[in-house]
């Protein structure tokens, strides 16, 4: 690891000792390092991240949101008899008392305590594990129920505004910045045919049928740490996008990722199927917690959340492909197009399973 990164790590309040750092995790946005300090008292680990400046244009506001959210959650978790150091993120301050530091390129870095004895998964191994992640994301939403939403800044405006995402895709088409338009006709036709659908949730919000809540907005399975022994959800992480939103966003984004039988970037689309048992398991877990605070109409709209979050994510991957891969980190040429294709395949399967999807929620 280059010494500059170790110097940054040493600015934070970590124990004295031999220090090392390794790239960590599979996030698409931030640069994540695991920092290990070997001190006389034993080894300690930390997560150090460079916040993506292209994605988060005002990173200090993101940190301010996270300070408020974690502080609030610490209080709720303690009042419920939990362990705040394990069940929510803890920012490590710099030696001069700040929750972030800038490197010489003007990039913002932050550090968290590493939450030990947990696992983070890119595919759910079992329905039970997926149900437990649903419980954790549902709990997050319930625990944030009393948080004053107005004190949060929108870290990414229109993050889950699906019609706005559609417009961004059309904008990317018009600009054709990377000259890739010729290869995506089929995918674009798929999106155009669903333009009308993109309004479903925001129309319900505008009509006053469902409330705005404080939501996580990025509830993919690898954003919850599960207990290594029991599989129970320990801590919801990746709090950069905690903002006002809809319950259906958090539900839907989890389904998009975890009820897909293939990975998000699978190239063999025949492997992409919608798993009804996974969907059912997640619904059970999520509603066991969030269901306590949700209205009937909100619950009814959860399946639409799954469809729209999947369509939206596909449109975002496709737009980024057209823009020349500026937003999501890629590991091979065409990676964002592959990702977009899995999302659209999954939307199609959800449409085929629509009645069953509605039924599961009705029964729950
Ligand atoms: P990104 O925004 O790029 O997805 P994340 O904040 O999700 O970044 O972090 C990437 C990965 O690092 C996570 O999926 C998880 O595996 C791991 N991780 C993040 N924070 C912690 C933590 N406090 N303790 C242990 N592992 C963590
Ligand atoms: C990004 O940060 P990460 O990898 O957990 C993205 C999500 C997408 C997801 C797709 C801030 O999540 O919105 O759904 O990739 N996060 C941001 O895998 O844009
Ligand atoms: Mg993440």
mmCIF file of C-alpha atoms and ligand atoms in Angstrom:
data_model
loop_
_atom_site.group_PDB
_atom_site.id
_atom_site.type_symbol
_atom_site.label_atom_id
_atom_site.label_comp_id
_atom_site.label_asym_id
_atom_site.label_seq_id
_atom_site.Cartn_x
_atom_site.Cartn_y
_atom_site.Cartn_z
ATOM 1 C CA UNK A 1 0.000 0.000 0.000
ATOM 2 C CA UNK A 2 1.421 3.368 -0.898
ATOM 3 C CA UNK A 3 2.727 5.387 1.993
ATOM 4 C CA UNK A 4 0.403 8.323 1.283
ATOM 5 C CA UNK A 5 -2.613 6.234 2.249
ATOM 6 C CA UNK A 6 -0.881 5.049 5.414
ATOM 7 C CA UNK A 7 -0.123 8.681 6.255
ATOM 8 C CA UNK A 8 -3.805 9.480 5.876
ATOM 9 C CA UNK A 9 -4.722 6.544 8.109
ATOM 10 C CA UNK A 10 -2.329 7.836 10.776
ATOM 11 C CA UNK A 11 -4.153 11.176 10.875
ATOM 12 C CA UNK A 12 -7.098 9.350 12.460
ATOM 13 C CA UNK A 13 -7.159 8.415 16.119
ATOM 14 C CA UNK A 14 -5.854 4.857 15.714
ATOM 15 C CA UNK A 15 -3.575 3.116 18.251
ATOM 16 C CA UNK A 16 0.212 3.461 17.896
ATOM 17 C CA UNK A 17 1.725 0.460 16.138
ATOM 18 C CA UNK A 18 2.576 -1.118 12.820
ATOM 19 C CA UNK A 19 -0.016 -0.102 10.248
ATOM 20 C CA UNK A 20 -1.083 -1.671 6.948
ATOM 21 C CA UNK A 21 -3.989 -1.194 4.533
ATOM 22 C CA UNK A 22 -5.635 -3.340 1.850
ATOM 23 C CA UNK A 23 -8.426 -2.665 -0.669
ATOM 24 C CA UNK A 24 -11.640 -4.106 0.737
ATOM 25 C CA UNK A 25 -15.182 -5.083 -0.313
ATOM 26 C CA UNK A 26 -17.122 -4.911 -3.574
ATOM 27 C CA UNK A 27 -18.735 -1.458 -3.485
ATOM 28 C CA UNK A 28 -19.197 0.330 -6.817
ATOM 29 C CA UNK A 29 -18.743 3.867 -5.522
ATOM 30 C CA UNK A 30 -16.205 4.633 -2.801
ATOM 31 C CA UNK A 31 -12.624 3.438 -2.460
ATOM 32 C CA UNK A 32 -12.637 1.238 0.602
ATOM 33 C CA UNK A 33 -9.547 0.098 2.521
ATOM 34 C CA UNK A 34 -9.244 -2.130 5.540
ATOM 35 C CA UNK A 35 -6.615 -0.619 7.847
ATOM 36 C CA UNK A 36 -4.949 -2.946 10.346
ATOM 37 C CA UNK A 37 -2.938 -1.673 13.295
ATOM 38 C CA UNK A 38 -0.797 -4.152 15.221
ATOM 39 C CA UNK A 39 -0.193 -2.707 18.644
ATOM 40 C CA UNK A 40 1.078 -4.101 21.930
ATOM 41 C CA UNK A 41 -2.540 -4.667 23.049
ATOM 42 C CA UNK A 42 -3.296 -6.707 19.915
ATOM 43 C CA UNK A 43 -4.647 -6.056 16.412
ATOM 44 C CA UNK A 44 -7.321 -3.489 15.604
ATOM 45 C CA UNK A 45 -9.040 -3.024 12.230
ATOM 46 C CA UNK A 46 -10.693 0.026 10.688
ATOM 47 C CA UNK A 47 -12.500 0.806 7.443
ATOM 48 C CA UNK A 48 -11.080 3.845 5.655
ATOM 49 C CA UNK A 49 -12.870 5.293 2.627
ATOM 50 C CA UNK A 50 -12.268 7.930 0.036
ATOM 51 C CA UNK A 51 -15.702 9.370 -0.701
ATOM 52 C CA UNK A 52 -16.360 9.465 -4.440
ATOM 53 C CA UNK A 53 -16.294 13.105 -5.432
ATOM 54 C CA UNK A 54 -17.968 12.574 -8.804
ATOM 55 C CA UNK A 55 -20.957 10.946 -7.094
ATOM 56 C CA UNK A 56 -21.096 13.085 -3.950
ATOM 57 C CA UNK A 57 -20.410 16.652 -4.955
ATOM 58 C CA UNK A 58 -20.635 17.956 -1.395
ATOM 59 C CA UNK A 59 -18.925 15.213 0.624
ATOM 60 C CA UNK A 60 -18.848 17.203 3.853
ATOM 61 C CA UNK A 61 -22.642 17.297 3.785
ATOM 62 C CA UNK A 62 -22.675 13.520 3.414
ATOM 63 C CA UNK A 63 -20.499 13.202 6.515
ATOM 64 C CA UNK A 64 -22.754 15.598 8.404
ATOM 65 C CA UNK A 65 -25.764 13.417 7.507
ATOM 66 C CA UNK A 66 -23.939 10.321 8.709
ATOM 67 C CA UNK A 67 -22.945 11.994 11.977
ATOM 68 C CA UNK A 68 -26.580 12.847 12.659
ATOM 69 C CA UNK A 69 -27.986 9.480 11.617
ATOM 70 C CA UNK A 70 -25.474 7.414 13.590
ATOM 71 C CA UNK A 71 -25.844 9.622 16.642
ATOM 72 C CA UNK A 72 -29.596 9.210 16.521
ATOM 73 C CA UNK A 73 -29.364 5.455 15.988
ATOM 74 C CA UNK A 74 -26.923 5.075 18.872
ATOM 75 C CA UNK A 75 -29.616 6.476 21.167
ATOM 76 C CA UNK A 76 -32.361 4.230 19.782
ATOM 77 C CA UNK A 77 -30.165 1.115 19.856
ATOM 78 C CA UNK A 78 -29.102 1.772 23.468
ATOM 79 C CA UNK A 79 -32.729 2.322 24.506
ATOM 80 C CA UNK A 80 -33.629 -1.053 22.950
ATOM 81 C CA UNK A 81 -30.836 -2.774 24.889
ATOM 82 C CA UNK A 82 -28.512 -3.197 21.882
ATOM 83 C CA UNK A 83 -24.801 -2.496 21.407
ATOM 84 C CA UNK A 84 -24.409 0.852 19.578
ATOM 85 C CA UNK A 85 -20.769 0.192 18.636
ATOM 86 C CA UNK A 86 -21.775 -2.924 16.763
ATOM 87 C CA UNK A 87 -25.245 -2.112 15.487
ATOM 88 C CA UNK A 88 -24.490 1.149 13.761
ATOM 89 C CA UNK A 89 -21.409 2.717 12.187
ATOM 90 C CA UNK A 90 -19.003 4.664 14.395
ATOM 91 C CA UNK A 91 -16.943 7.399 12.744
ATOM 92 C CA UNK A 92 -13.356 7.543 13.993
ATOM 93 C CA UNK A 93 -12.180 11.133 14.462
ATOM 94 C CA UNK A 94 -8.866 12.518 13.332
ATOM 95 C CA UNK A 95 -6.279 13.352 15.971
ATOM 96 C CA UNK A 96 -7.478 16.962 15.773
ATOM 97 C CA UNK A 97 -11.080 15.988 16.369
ATOM 98 C CA UNK A 98 -12.585 16.012 12.856
ATOM 99 C CA UNK A 99 -14.730 13.298 11.280
ATOM 100 C CA UNK A 100 -12.890 13.526 7.916
ATOM 101 C CA UNK A 101 -9.645 14.672 6.343
ATOM 102 C CA UNK A 102 -8.616 15.822 2.861
ATOM 103 C CA UNK A 103 -5.681 14.435 0.881
ATOM 104 C CA UNK A 104 -3.439 16.592 -1.316
ATOM 105 C CA UNK A 105 -5.776 16.097 -4.296
ATOM 106 C CA UNK A 106 -8.651 17.547 -2.306
ATOM 107 C CA UNK A 107 -10.365 14.160 -1.864
ATOM 108 C CA UNK A 108 -12.227 13.517 1.368
ATOM 109 C CA UNK A 109 -11.375 10.478 3.528
ATOM 110 C CA UNK A 110 -13.231 9.102 6.541
ATOM 111 C CA UNK A 111 -12.766 6.187 8.899
ATOM 112 C CA UNK A 112 -15.122 3.791 10.712
ATOM 113 C CA UNK A 113 -14.571 1.193 13.396
ATOM 114 C CA UNK A 114 -14.410 -2.209 11.677
ATOM 115 C CA UNK A 115 -17.341 -4.311 12.805
ATOM 116 C CA UNK A 116 -15.748 -7.683 13.549
ATOM 117 C CA UNK A 117 -17.228 -11.195 13.378
ATOM 118 C CA UNK A 118 -19.604 -10.283 10.594
ATOM 119 C CA UNK A 119 -19.986 -11.260 6.952
ATOM 120 C CA UNK A 120 -21.164 -9.282 3.936
ATOM 121 C CA UNK A 121 -22.625 -11.247 1.011
ATOM 122 C CA UNK A 122 -22.976 -10.569 -2.713
ATOM 123 C CA UNK A 123 -25.610 -13.279 -3.148
ATOM 124 C CA UNK A 124 -27.911 -14.634 -0.438
ATOM 125 C CA UNK A 125 -26.995 -18.289 0.230
ATOM 126 C CA UNK A 126 -30.361 -19.178 1.696
ATOM 127 C CA UNK A 127 -33.853 -17.762 2.009
ATOM 128 C CA UNK A 128 -33.286 -17.601 5.761
ATOM 129 C CA UNK A 129 -30.249 -15.372 5.361
ATOM 130 C CA UNK A 130 -32.163 -13.102 3.005
ATOM 131 C CA UNK A 131 -35.069 -12.891 5.460
ATOM 132 C CA UNK A 132 -32.606 -11.826 8.159
ATOM 133 C CA UNK A 133 -31.238 -9.069 5.922
ATOM 134 C CA UNK A 134 -34.843 -7.954 5.350
ATOM 135 C CA UNK A 135 -35.344 -7.799 9.080
ATOM 136 C CA UNK A 136 -32.214 -5.632 9.413
ATOM 137 C CA UNK A 137 -33.261 -3.151 6.709
ATOM 138 C CA UNK A 138 -36.810 -3.118 8.076
ATOM 139 C CA UNK A 139 -35.430 -2.422 11.544
ATOM 140 C CA UNK A 140 -33.345 0.436 10.194
ATOM 141 C CA UNK A 141 -36.460 2.011 8.767
ATOM 142 C CA UNK A 142 -38.421 1.504 11.955
ATOM 143 C CA UNK A 143 -35.605 2.868 14.136
ATOM 144 C CA UNK A 144 -35.288 5.953 11.933
ATOM 145 C CA UNK A 145 -39.048 6.533 12.220
ATOM 146 C CA UNK A 146 -38.726 9.411 14.709
ATOM 147 C CA UNK A 147 -35.777 11.122 13.058
ATOM 148 C CA UNK A 148 -36.358 14.725 11.904
ATOM 149 C CA UNK A 149 -36.050 14.256 8.150
ATOM 150 C CA UNK A 150 -35.759 17.983 7.485
ATOM 151 C CA UNK A 151 -32.321 18.069 9.136
ATOM 152 C CA UNK A 152 -30.823 15.850 6.398
ATOM 153 C CA UNK A 153 -29.494 17.227 3.140
ATOM 154 C CA UNK A 154 -30.293 15.342 -0.054
ATOM 155 C CA UNK A 155 -26.862 13.844 -0.715
ATOM 156 C CA UNK A 156 -27.886 13.016 -4.311
ATOM 157 C CA UNK A 157 -30.926 14.970 -5.490
ATOM 158 C CA UNK A 158 -33.580 12.865 -7.269
ATOM 159 C CA UNK A 159 -31.729 9.704 -6.291
ATOM 160 C CA UNK A 160 -34.761 7.423 -6.659
ATOM 161 C CA UNK A 161 -36.870 9.742 -8.773
ATOM 162 C CA UNK A 162 -37.486 7.161 -11.480
ATOM 163 C CA UNK A 163 -38.982 9.580 -14.052
ATOM 164 C CA UNK A 164 -35.929 11.834 -13.554
ATOM 165 C CA UNK A 165 -33.689 8.777 -14.053
ATOM 166 C CA UNK A 166 -35.541 8.082 -17.280
ATOM 167 C CA UNK A 167 -34.927 11.666 -18.370
ATOM 168 C CA UNK A 168 -31.212 11.287 -17.521
ATOM 169 C CA UNK A 169 -31.077 8.208 -19.701
ATOM 170 C CA UNK A 170 -32.692 10.104 -22.596
ATOM 171 C CA UNK A 171 -30.174 12.864 -22.052
ATOM 172 C CA UNK A 172 -27.316 10.338 -22.261
ATOM 173 C CA UNK A 173 -28.872 9.048 -25.490
ATOM 174 C CA UNK A 174 -29.011 12.550 -26.944
ATOM 175 C CA UNK A 175 -25.371 13.238 -26.069
ATOM 176 C CA UNK A 176 -24.051 9.785 -26.961
ATOM 177 C CA UNK A 177 -20.782 10.848 -25.330
ATOM 178 C CA UNK A 178 -18.970 7.526 -25.686
ATOM 179 C CA UNK A 179 -20.360 6.769 -29.169
ATOM 180 C CA UNK A 180 -22.034 3.562 -27.951
ATOM 181 C CA UNK A 181 -25.608 4.270 -28.954
ATOM 182 C CA UNK A 182 -25.637 1.764 -31.826
ATOM 183 C CA UNK A 183 -25.223 -1.231 -29.519
ATOM 184 C CA UNK A 184 -28.087 -0.534 -27.120
ATOM 185 C CA UNK A 185 -31.193 -0.238 -29.301
ATOM 186 C CA UNK A 186 -32.917 -3.238 -27.796
ATOM 187 C CA UNK A 187 -32.300 -2.031 -24.242
ATOM 188 C CA UNK A 188 -33.576 1.446 -25.066
ATOM 189 C CA UNK A 189 -36.743 0.059 -26.603
ATOM 190 C CA UNK A 190 -37.257 -1.892 -23.377
ATOM 191 C CA UNK A 191 -37.037 1.311 -21.326
ATOM 192 C CA UNK A 192 -39.177 3.384 -23.672
ATOM 193 C CA UNK A 193 -41.951 0.809 -23.430
ATOM 194 C CA UNK A 194 -41.942 1.282 -19.642
ATOM 195 C CA UNK A 195 -41.753 5.059 -19.427
ATOM 196 C CA UNK A 196 -45.314 5.191 -18.106
ATOM 197 C CA UNK A 197 -44.510 2.781 -15.248
ATOM 198 C CA UNK A 198 -41.766 5.042 -13.917
ATOM 199 C CA UNK A 199 -44.366 7.387 -12.373
ATOM 200 C CA UNK A 200 -46.239 4.847 -10.257
ATOM 201 C CA UNK A 201 -44.665 5.564 -6.852
ATOM 202 C CA UNK A 202 -44.269 9.320 -7.147
ATOM 203 C CA UNK A 203 -47.879 9.631 -8.298
ATOM 204 C CA UNK A 204 -48.981 7.803 -5.138
ATOM 205 C CA UNK A 205 -46.830 10.157 -3.058
ATOM 206 C CA UNK A 206 -48.221 13.244 -4.817
ATOM 207 C CA UNK A 207 -51.770 11.983 -4.244
ATOM 208 C CA UNK A 208 -51.031 11.706 -0.524
ATOM 209 C CA UNK A 209 -51.554 7.916 -0.543
ATOM 210 C CA UNK A 210 -48.140 7.146 1.002
ATOM 211 C CA UNK A 211 -45.785 9.113 3.282
ATOM 212 C CA UNK A 212 -42.247 10.329 2.803
ATOM 213 C CA UNK A 213 -39.919 8.642 5.319
ATOM 214 C CA UNK A 214 -36.235 8.612 6.141
ATOM 215 C CA UNK A 215 -34.939 5.714 4.083
ATOM 216 C CA UNK A 216 -31.561 4.122 3.387
ATOM 217 C CA UNK A 217 -31.936 4.079 -0.402
ATOM 218 C CA UNK A 218 -29.105 1.635 -1.136
ATOM 219 C CA UNK A 219 -30.261 -1.581 0.484
ATOM 220 C CA UNK A 220 -28.316 -4.153 -1.450
ATOM 221 C CA UNK A 221 -27.316 -7.220 0.470
ATOM 222 C CA UNK A 222 -23.644 -6.256 0.803
ATOM 223 C CA UNK A 223 -24.723 -3.103 2.631
ATOM 224 C CA UNK A 224 -25.786 -5.037 5.713
ATOM 225 C CA UNK A 225 -23.297 -6.862 7.928
ATOM 226 C CA UNK A 226 -24.586 -10.200 9.170
ATOM 227 C CA UNK A 227 -23.387 -11.997 12.277
ATOM 228 C CA UNK A 228 -20.785 -14.571 11.198
ATOM 229 C CA UNK A 229 -22.236 -17.217 13.531
ATOM 230 C CA UNK A 230 -25.993 -16.671 13.488
ATOM 231 C CA UNK A 231 -26.513 -14.823 10.173
ATOM 232 C CA UNK A 232 -28.638 -12.226 11.944
ATOM 233 C CA UNK A 233 -28.396 -8.687 10.621
ATOM 234 C CA UNK A 234 -26.000 -6.810 12.846
ATOM 235 C CA UNK A 235 -25.469 -3.448 11.190
ATOM 236 C CA UNK A 236 -26.788 -1.557 8.192
ATOM 237 C CA UNK A 237 -23.816 0.207 6.558
ATOM 238 C CA UNK A 238 -23.172 2.487 3.568
ATOM 239 C CA UNK A 239 -25.185 5.393 4.953
ATOM 240 C CA UNK A 240 -24.181 7.891 2.243
ATOM 241 C CA UNK A 241 -27.632 7.929 0.690
ATOM 242 C CA UNK A 242 -29.800 8.095 3.808
ATOM 243 C CA UNK A 243 -32.371 10.703 2.755
ATOM 244 C CA UNK A 244 -36.102 11.265 2.645
ATOM 245 C CA UNK A 245 -37.609 8.524 0.472
ATOM 246 C CA UNK A 246 -40.268 5.834 0.238
ATOM 247 C CA UNK A 247 -40.465 2.507 2.050
ATOM 248 C CA UNK A 248 -40.875 0.883 -1.366
ATOM 249 C CA UNK A 249 -37.402 2.100 -2.376
ATOM 250 C CA UNK A 250 -35.662 0.210 0.412
ATOM 251 C CA UNK A 251 -37.760 -2.885 -0.069
ATOM 252 C CA UNK A 252 -37.402 -2.743 -3.846
ATOM 253 C CA UNK A 253 -33.663 -2.247 -4.007
ATOM 254 C CA UNK A 254 -33.071 -5.277 -1.796
ATOM 255 C CA UNK A 255 -35.304 -7.430 -3.976
ATOM 256 C CA UNK A 256 -33.557 -6.171 -7.103
ATOM 257 C CA UNK A 257 -30.266 -7.481 -5.797
ATOM 258 C CA UNK A 258 -31.126 -10.501 -3.674
ATOM 259 C CA UNK A 259 -34.090 -12.091 -5.471
ATOM 260 C CA UNK A 260 -32.004 -12.320 -8.640
ATOM 261 C CA UNK A 261 -30.709 -15.883 -9.046
ATOM 262 C CA UNK A 262 -27.566 -14.494 -10.725
ATOM 263 C CA UNK A 263 -25.070 -11.804 -9.870
ATOM 264 C CA UNK A 264 -25.769 -8.243 -10.913
ATOM 265 C CA UNK A 265 -23.193 -8.421 -13.719
ATOM 266 C CA UNK A 266 -23.855 -11.964 -14.997
ATOM 267 C CA UNK A 267 -23.304 -12.202 -18.770
ATOM 268 C CA UNK A 268 -25.335 -15.369 -19.290
ATOM 269 C CA UNK A 269 -28.842 -13.970 -19.050
ATOM 270 C CA UNK A 270 -30.403 -17.429 -18.917
ATOM 271 C CA UNK A 271 -29.084 -17.563 -15.345
ATOM 272 C CA UNK A 272 -31.033 -14.455 -14.398
ATOM 273 C CA UNK A 273 -34.342 -15.498 -12.884
ATOM 274 C CA UNK A 274 -36.629 -13.950 -10.327
ATOM 275 C CA UNK A 275 -36.696 -16.046 -7.179
ATOM 276 C CA UNK A 276 -40.151 -16.005 -5.665
ATOM 277 C CA UNK A 277 -38.976 -17.883 -2.522
ATOM 278 C CA UNK A 278 -36.279 -15.227 -1.934
ATOM 279 C CA UNK A 279 -38.829 -12.487 -2.485
ATOM 280 C CA UNK A 280 -41.218 -14.112 -0.059
ATOM 281 C CA UNK A 281 -38.502 -14.559 2.574
ATOM 282 C CA UNK A 282 -37.358 -10.956 2.338
ATOM 283 C CA UNK A 283 -40.935 -9.691 2.550
ATOM 284 C CA UNK A 284 -41.453 -11.685 5.744
ATOM 285 C CA UNK A 285 -38.259 -10.305 7.337
ATOM 286 C CA UNK A 286 -38.773 -6.717 6.229
ATOM 287 C CA UNK A 287 -42.394 -6.517 7.336
ATOM 288 C CA UNK A 288 -41.662 -8.104 10.717
ATOM 289 C CA UNK A 289 -39.935 -4.809 11.550
ATOM 290 C CA UNK A 290 -41.008 -2.065 9.135
ATOM 291 C CA UNK A 291 -44.567 -3.434 8.905
ATOM 292 C CA UNK A 292 -45.156 -2.143 12.428
ATOM 293 C CA UNK A 293 -45.021 1.445 11.194
ATOM 294 C CA UNK A 294 -46.290 1.127 7.602
ATOM 295 C CA UNK A 295 -49.763 1.813 6.253
ATOM 296 C CA UNK A 296 -51.762 -0.663 4.212
ATOM 297 C CA UNK A 297 -51.258 1.303 0.985
ATOM 298 C CA UNK A 298 -47.505 1.461 1.533
ATOM 299 C CA UNK A 299 -47.400 -2.297 1.912
ATOM 300 C CA UNK A 300 -49.520 -2.759 -1.220
ATOM 301 C CA UNK A 301 -47.013 -0.713 -3.213
ATOM 302 C CA UNK A 302 -43.937 -2.731 -2.177
ATOM 303 C CA UNK A 303 -43.977 -4.979 -5.269
ATOM 304 C CA UNK A 304 -44.026 -1.863 -7.460
ATOM 305 C CA UNK A 305 -40.933 -0.740 -5.554
ATOM 306 C CA UNK A 306 -39.156 -3.939 -6.627
ATOM 307 C CA UNK A 307 -40.071 -3.436 -10.272
ATOM 308 C CA UNK A 308 -39.194 0.233 -10.352
ATOM 309 C CA UNK A 309 -35.916 -0.012 -8.443
ATOM 310 C CA UNK A 310 -34.792 -2.743 -10.840
ATOM 311 C CA UNK A 311 -35.846 -0.816 -13.930
ATOM 312 C CA UNK A 312 -34.293 2.364 -12.533
ATOM 313 C CA UNK A 313 -30.991 0.710 -11.683
ATOM 314 C CA UNK A 314 -30.862 -0.773 -15.184
ATOM 315 C CA UNK A 315 -31.478 2.677 -16.664
ATOM 316 C CA UNK A 316 -28.705 4.138 -14.490
ATOM 317 C CA UNK A 317 -26.226 1.454 -15.605
ATOM 318 C CA UNK A 318 -27.253 1.979 -19.224
ATOM 319 C CA UNK A 319 -26.919 5.773 -18.997
ATOM 320 C CA UNK A 320 -23.474 5.375 -17.433
ATOM 321 C CA UNK A 321 -22.456 3.017 -20.232
ATOM 322 C CA UNK A 322 -23.517 5.661 -22.761
ATOM 323 C CA UNK A 323 -21.736 8.394 -20.786
ATOM 324 C CA UNK A 324 -18.471 6.433 -20.817
ATOM 325 C CA UNK A 325 -18.549 4.789 -17.338
ATOM 326 C CA UNK A 326 -18.160 7.869 -15.195
ATOM 327 C CA UNK A 327 -20.253 6.858 -12.194
ATOM 328 C CA UNK A 328 -20.088 3.132 -11.387
ATOM 329 C CA UNK A 329 -16.662 1.515 -11.049
ATOM 330 C CA UNK A 330 -16.157 -1.038 -13.834
ATOM 331 C CA UNK A 331 -13.799 -3.997 -13.977
ATOM 332 C CA UNK A 332 -14.094 -4.865 -17.677
ATOM 333 C CA UNK A 333 -15.209 -3.183 -20.918
ATOM 334 C CA UNK A 334 -18.990 -3.246 -21.255
ATOM 335 C CA UNK A 335 -19.440 -3.941 -17.543
ATOM 336 C CA UNK A 336 -22.216 -1.396 -17.091
ATOM 337 C CA UNK A 337 -24.036 -2.690 -20.158
ATOM 338 C CA UNK A 338 -23.861 -6.227 -18.734
ATOM 339 C CA UNK A 339 -25.259 -4.897 -15.472
ATOM 340 C CA UNK A 340 -28.069 -3.060 -17.264
ATOM 341 C CA UNK A 341 -29.012 -6.214 -19.144
ATOM 342 C CA UNK A 342 -29.380 -8.312 -15.985
ATOM 343 C CA UNK A 343 -31.642 -5.653 -14.509
ATOM 344 C CA UNK A 344 -33.905 -5.572 -17.555
ATOM 345 C CA UNK A 345 -34.051 -9.373 -17.664
ATOM 346 C CA UNK A 346 -35.087 -9.325 -14.037
ATOM 347 C CA UNK A 347 -37.785 -6.703 -14.661
ATOM 348 C CA UNK A 348 -39.214 -8.952 -17.360
ATOM 349 C CA UNK A 349 -39.325 -11.891 -14.956
ATOM 350 C CA UNK A 350 -40.983 -9.760 -12.298
ATOM 351 C CA UNK A 351 -43.635 -8.752 -14.810
ATOM 352 C CA UNK A 352 -44.234 -12.434 -15.567
ATOM 353 C CA UNK A 353 -44.533 -13.154 -11.835
ATOM 354 C CA UNK A 354 -46.556 -10.039 -11.072
ATOM 355 C CA UNK A 355 -49.705 -11.703 -9.714
ATOM 356 C CA UNK A 356 -47.664 -13.959 -7.466
ATOM 357 C CA UNK A 357 -45.669 -10.950 -6.232
ATOM 358 C CA UNK A 358 -48.863 -9.106 -5.304
ATOM 359 C CA UNK A 359 -50.194 -12.216 -3.633
ATOM 360 C CA UNK A 360 -47.183 -12.649 -1.338
ATOM 361 C CA UNK A 361 -47.586 -9.131 -0.032
ATOM 362 C CA UNK A 362 -51.336 -9.532 0.383
ATOM 363 C CA UNK A 363 -50.845 -12.671 2.461
ATOM 364 C CA UNK A 364 -48.129 -11.021 4.560
HETATM 365 P P1 LIG B 1 -19.605 1.556 -1.329
HETATM 366 O O1 LIG B 1 -20.378 2.824 -1.135
HETATM 367 O O2 LIG B 1 -18.512 1.700 -2.308
HETATM 368 O O3 LIG B 1 -20.509 0.418 -1.609
HETATM 369 P P2 LIG B 1 -19.457 0.567 1.429
HETATM 370 O O4 LIG B 1 -19.563 1.595 2.503
HETATM 371 O O5 LIG B 1 -20.657 -0.246 1.151
HETATM 372 O O6 LIG B 1 -18.891 1.259 0.095
HETATM 373 O O7 LIG B 1 -18.250 -0.391 1.825
HETATM 374 C C1 LIG B 1 -17.794 -1.424 0.962
HETATM 375 C C2 LIG B 1 -17.714 -2.752 1.713
HETATM 376 O O8 LIG B 1 -16.828 -2.650 2.841
HETATM 377 C C3 LIG B 1 -19.028 -3.224 2.311
HETATM 378 O O9 LIG B 1 -19.823 -3.915 1.379
HETATM 379 C C4 LIG B 1 -18.569 -4.118 3.468
HETATM 380 O O10 LIG B 1 -18.217 -5.403 2.991
HETATM 381 C C5 LIG B 1 -17.283 -3.432 3.944
HETATM 382 N N1 LIG B 1 -17.509 -2.537 5.110
HETATM 383 C C6 LIG B 1 -17.881 -1.230 5.072
HETATM 384 N N2 LIG B 1 -17.951 -0.695 6.309
HETATM 385 C C7 LIG B 1 -17.599 -1.686 7.174
HETATM 386 C C8 LIG B 1 -17.436 -1.750 8.623
HETATM 387 N N3 LIG B 1 -17.639 -0.689 9.407
HETATM 388 N N4 LIG B 1 -17.027 -2.928 9.156
HETATM 389 C C9 LIG B 1 -16.786 -4.004 8.365
HETATM 390 N N5 LIG B 1 -16.908 -4.000 7.017
HETATM 391 C C10 LIG B 1 -17.315 -2.865 6.418
HETATM 392 C C1 LIG B 2 -24.122 1.565 -5.861
HETATM 393 O O1 LIG B 2 -22.352 1.994 -3.271
HETATM 394 P P1 LIG B 2 -22.897 0.664 -3.652
HETATM 395 O O2 LIG B 2 -21.970 -0.179 -4.444
HETATM 396 O O3 LIG B 2 -23.421 -0.035 -2.421
HETATM 397 C C2 LIG B 2 -25.140 2.700 -5.972
HETATM 398 C C3 LIG B 2 -26.550 2.147 -5.806
HETATM 399 C C4 LIG B 2 -26.817 1.075 -6.859
HETATM 400 C C5 LIG B 2 -25.742 -0.003 -6.730
HETATM 401 C C6 LIG B 2 -25.870 -1.028 -7.813
HETATM 402 C C7 LIG B 2 -24.493 5.953 -4.191
HETATM 403 O O4 LIG B 2 -24.199 0.997 -4.563
HETATM 404 O O5 LIG B 2 -27.504 3.187 -5.960
HETATM 405 O O6 LIG B 2 -28.086 0.513 -6.686
HETATM 406 O O7 LIG B 2 -24.413 0.574 -6.818
HETATM 407 N N1 LIG B 2 -24.866 3.705 -4.966
HETATM 408 C C8 LIG B 2 -24.851 5.023 -5.271
HETATM 409 O O8 LIG B 2 -25.094 -2.126 -7.492
HETATM 410 O O9 LIG B 2 -25.129 5.435 -6.397
HETATM 411 MG MG1 LIG B 3 -21.925 -0.496 -0.490
#
